[in-house]
């Protein structure tokens, strides 16, 4: 199978993100270049980040936040950044900045990275806690700049309690205009994506650095406890921090780009069109990948290869 697909669709030429766009992985970013090389090749890398003391501090603070009266608790996947209460969002922001950011900073070269902020991501023990394949928002111009999400688990994660699964090579699939406001092009093909998703089992305190464009998902949590992690966004300092938006005001088949800051996500209604003090950087054509099931399968096979 591999030989057939490799002959028909050479890896370097037929994924939308080609070799010319991979130069960003050679720019200064991580202290340890092996991390960048792993992310370049497969989309992610795992390293040790936190000790038991930091893990326990974060778990205690999480409990205080999660049990607040103004927080909504359901059997679904919970993200502190999506909480309706801005108090909840900012309480999470504060403890994560205090207990995670200083340790993350050691991984990045001085004056080359912006550690923007993080959220708690929680998978409750329930039959409805599955998180389908998706991509997190793009906050930089990904054809020029490198950015990663640092997913740090506060509990041991296995397939049984909903370990993160990643589709190898999916950071090269070319869908670079992403947010809650931009329809996701791969949404009709989640059944295919699940077939290629590979689990990444981890120990508490380890961090999964994954390319911001990597497609990932997680199955239901079959254990008796919450699966708890922190997700933290880091970008190259030279890159603008962007929010992609499509709404009634947007020209047809285009996507707007706004320069924002982290306060936009912690304090504002980030599903609405940004307004003052945020300004529009520009508008670009929506990159249509013209997907179909056969093409998605080919992308996944090439990424795996």
GROMACS .gro file of C-alpha atoms in nm, residues 14-158:
model
  145
   14UNK     CA    1   0.148   1.634  -0.289
   15UNK     CA    2   0.070   1.751   0.061
   16UNK     CA    3  -0.051   2.112   0.053
   17UNK     CA    4   0.224   2.229   0.290
   18UNK     CA    5   0.531   2.155   0.075
   19UNK     CA    6   0.904   2.177   0.139
   20UNK     CA    7   0.919   2.554   0.085
   21UNK     CA    8   0.685   2.606   0.381
   22UNK     CA    9   0.891   2.375   0.603
   23UNK     CA   10   1.170   2.632   0.630
   24UNK     CA   11   0.992   2.779   0.932
   25UNK     CA   12   1.099   2.472   1.134
   26UNK     CA   13   1.463   2.571   1.084
   27UNK     CA   14   1.415   2.914   1.244
   28UNK     CA   15   1.522   2.980   1.604
   29UNK     CA   16   1.250   2.872   1.848
   30UNK     CA   17   1.321   2.574   2.078
   31UNK     CA   18   1.642   2.545   2.277
   32UNK     CA   19   1.656   2.175   2.188
   33UNK     CA   20   1.651   2.148   1.809
   34UNK     CA   21   1.551   1.783   1.829
   35UNK     CA   22   1.205   1.894   1.945
   36UNK     CA   23   1.164   2.112   1.636
   37UNK     CA   24   1.281   1.829   1.413
   38UNK     CA   25   1.030   1.587   1.565
   39UNK     CA   26   0.749   1.837   1.519
   40UNK     CA   27   0.859   1.902   1.163
   41UNK     CA   28   0.858   1.531   1.080
   42UNK     CA   29   0.550   1.397   1.256
   43UNK     CA   30   0.371   1.696   1.410
   44UNK     CA   31   0.453   1.651   1.780
   45UNK     CA   32   0.716   1.575   2.046
   46UNK     CA   33   0.685   1.464   2.412
   47UNK     CA   34   0.912   1.580   2.697
   48UNK     CA   35   0.907   1.603   3.079
   49UNK     CA   36   0.785   1.942   3.205
   50UNK     CA   37   0.647   1.950   3.562
   51UNK     CA   38   0.734   1.780   3.890
   52UNK     CA   39   0.484   1.637   4.138
   53UNK     CA   40   0.469   1.963   4.337
   54UNK     CA   41   0.362   2.175   4.041
   55UNK     CA   42   0.117   1.908   3.924
   56UNK     CA   43  -0.051   1.896   4.266
   57UNK     CA   44  -0.070   2.276   4.293
   58UNK     CA   45  -0.244   2.295   3.958
   59UNK     CA   46  -0.484   2.013   4.045
   60UNK     CA   47  -0.581   2.187   4.370
   61UNK     CA   48  -0.639   2.520   4.195
   62UNK     CA   49  -0.837   2.344   3.925
   63UNK     CA   50  -1.070   2.192   4.186
   64UNK     CA   51  -1.141   2.536   4.333
   65UNK     CA   52  -1.219   2.676   3.988
   66UNK     CA   53  -1.419   2.382   3.859
   67UNK     CA   54  -1.649   2.373   4.163
   68UNK     CA   55  -1.739   2.742   4.157
   69UNK     CA   56  -2.111   2.823   4.139
   70UNK     CA   57  -2.060   3.029   3.822
   71UNK     CA   58  -1.901   2.737   3.636
   72UNK     CA   59  -2.104   2.501   3.418
   73UNK     CA   60  -2.031   2.133   3.483
   74UNK     CA   61  -2.156   1.871   3.239
   75UNK     CA   62  -2.053   1.524   3.125
   76UNK     CA   63  -1.902   1.678   2.813
   77UNK     CA   64  -1.543   1.781   2.751
   78UNK     CA   65  -1.467   2.103   2.946
   79UNK     CA   66  -1.228   2.381   2.846
   80UNK     CA   67  -1.177   2.671   3.089
   81UNK     CA   68  -1.126   2.905   2.793
   82UNK     CA   69  -1.484   2.835   2.678
   83UNK     CA   70  -1.639   2.901   3.018
   84UNK     CA   71  -1.916   3.161   3.008
   85UNK     CA   72  -1.777   3.325   3.321
   86UNK     CA   73  -1.478   3.551   3.251
   87UNK     CA   74  -1.389   3.508   3.620
   88UNK     CA   75  -1.349   3.133   3.565
   89UNK     CA   76  -1.142   3.192   3.251
   90UNK     CA   77  -0.909   3.433   3.428
   91UNK     CA   78  -0.869   3.226   3.744
   92UNK     CA   79  -0.743   2.944   3.522
   93UNK     CA   80  -0.523   3.188   3.333
   94UNK     CA   81  -0.359   3.309   3.655
   95UNK     CA   82  -0.269   2.972   3.805
   96UNK     CA   83  -0.147   2.835   3.472
   97UNK     CA   84   0.075   3.139   3.417
   98UNK     CA   85   0.219   3.099   3.766
   99UNK     CA   86   0.270   2.723   3.771
  100UNK     CA   87   0.329   2.628   3.407
  101UNK     CA   88   0.478   2.922   3.219
  102UNK     CA   89   0.811   2.942   3.411
  103UNK     CA   90   0.884   2.580   3.326
  104UNK     CA   91   0.778   2.614   2.963
  105UNK     CA   92   1.003   2.917   2.918
  106UNK     CA   93   1.309   2.696   2.967
  107UNK     CA   94   1.228   2.510   2.645
  108UNK     CA   95   1.240   2.818   2.422
  109UNK     CA   96   1.525   3.043   2.310
  110UNK     CA   97   1.533   3.387   2.480
  111UNK     CA   98   1.356   3.660   2.282
  112UNK     CA   99   1.242   3.410   2.017
  113UNK     CA  100   0.908   3.295   2.160
  114UNK     CA  101   0.590   3.446   2.301
  115UNK     CA  102   0.421   3.228   2.564
  116UNK     CA  103   0.068   3.355   2.521
  117UNK     CA  104  -0.140   3.169   2.778
  118UNK     CA  105  -0.319   2.850   2.863
  119UNK     CA  106  -0.641   2.680   2.963
  120UNK     CA  107  -0.748   2.373   3.158
  121UNK     CA  108  -0.884   2.094   2.938
  122UNK     CA  109  -1.085   1.831   3.119
  123UNK     CA  110  -1.232   1.500   3.007
  124UNK     CA  111  -1.485   1.374   3.263
  125UNK     CA  112  -1.551   1.004   3.315
  126UNK     CA  113  -1.856   0.969   3.094
  127UNK     CA  114  -1.985   0.805   2.780
  128UNK     CA  115  -2.025   1.147   2.612
  129UNK     CA  116  -1.671   1.277   2.668
  130UNK     CA  117  -1.537   1.183   2.325
  131UNK     CA  118  -1.373   1.471   2.136
  132UNK     CA  119  -1.387   1.422   1.760
  133UNK     CA  120  -1.092   1.498   1.531
  134UNK     CA  121  -1.032   1.871   1.503
  135UNK     CA  122  -0.766   2.138   1.472
  136UNK     CA  123  -0.717   2.411   1.729
  137UNK     CA  124  -0.730   2.773   1.613
  138UNK     CA  125  -0.448   2.913   1.402
  139UNK     CA  126  -0.309   3.231   1.557
  140UNK     CA  127  -0.017   3.302   1.323
  141UNK     CA  128   0.040   3.298   0.948
  142UNK     CA  129   0.138   2.932   0.947
  143UNK     CA  130   0.304   2.937   0.606
  144UNK     CA  131   0.571   3.166   0.756
  145UNK     CA  132   0.587   3.112   1.132
  146UNK     CA  133   0.602   2.822   1.374
  147UNK     CA  134   0.357   2.790   1.663
  148UNK     CA  135   0.277   2.507   1.899
  149UNK     CA  136   0.030   2.404   2.164
  150UNK     CA  137   0.196   2.268   2.477
  151UNK     CA  138  -0.047   2.007   2.612
  152UNK     CA  139   0.068   1.916   2.963
  153UNK     CA  140  -0.113   1.635   3.139
  154UNK     CA  141  -0.174   1.649   3.514
  155UNK     CA  142  -0.282   1.285   3.528
  156UNK     CA  143  -0.140   0.973   3.367
  157UNK     CA  144  -0.318   0.930   3.035
  158UNK     CA  145  -0.391   0.604   2.856
   0.00000   0.00000   0.00000
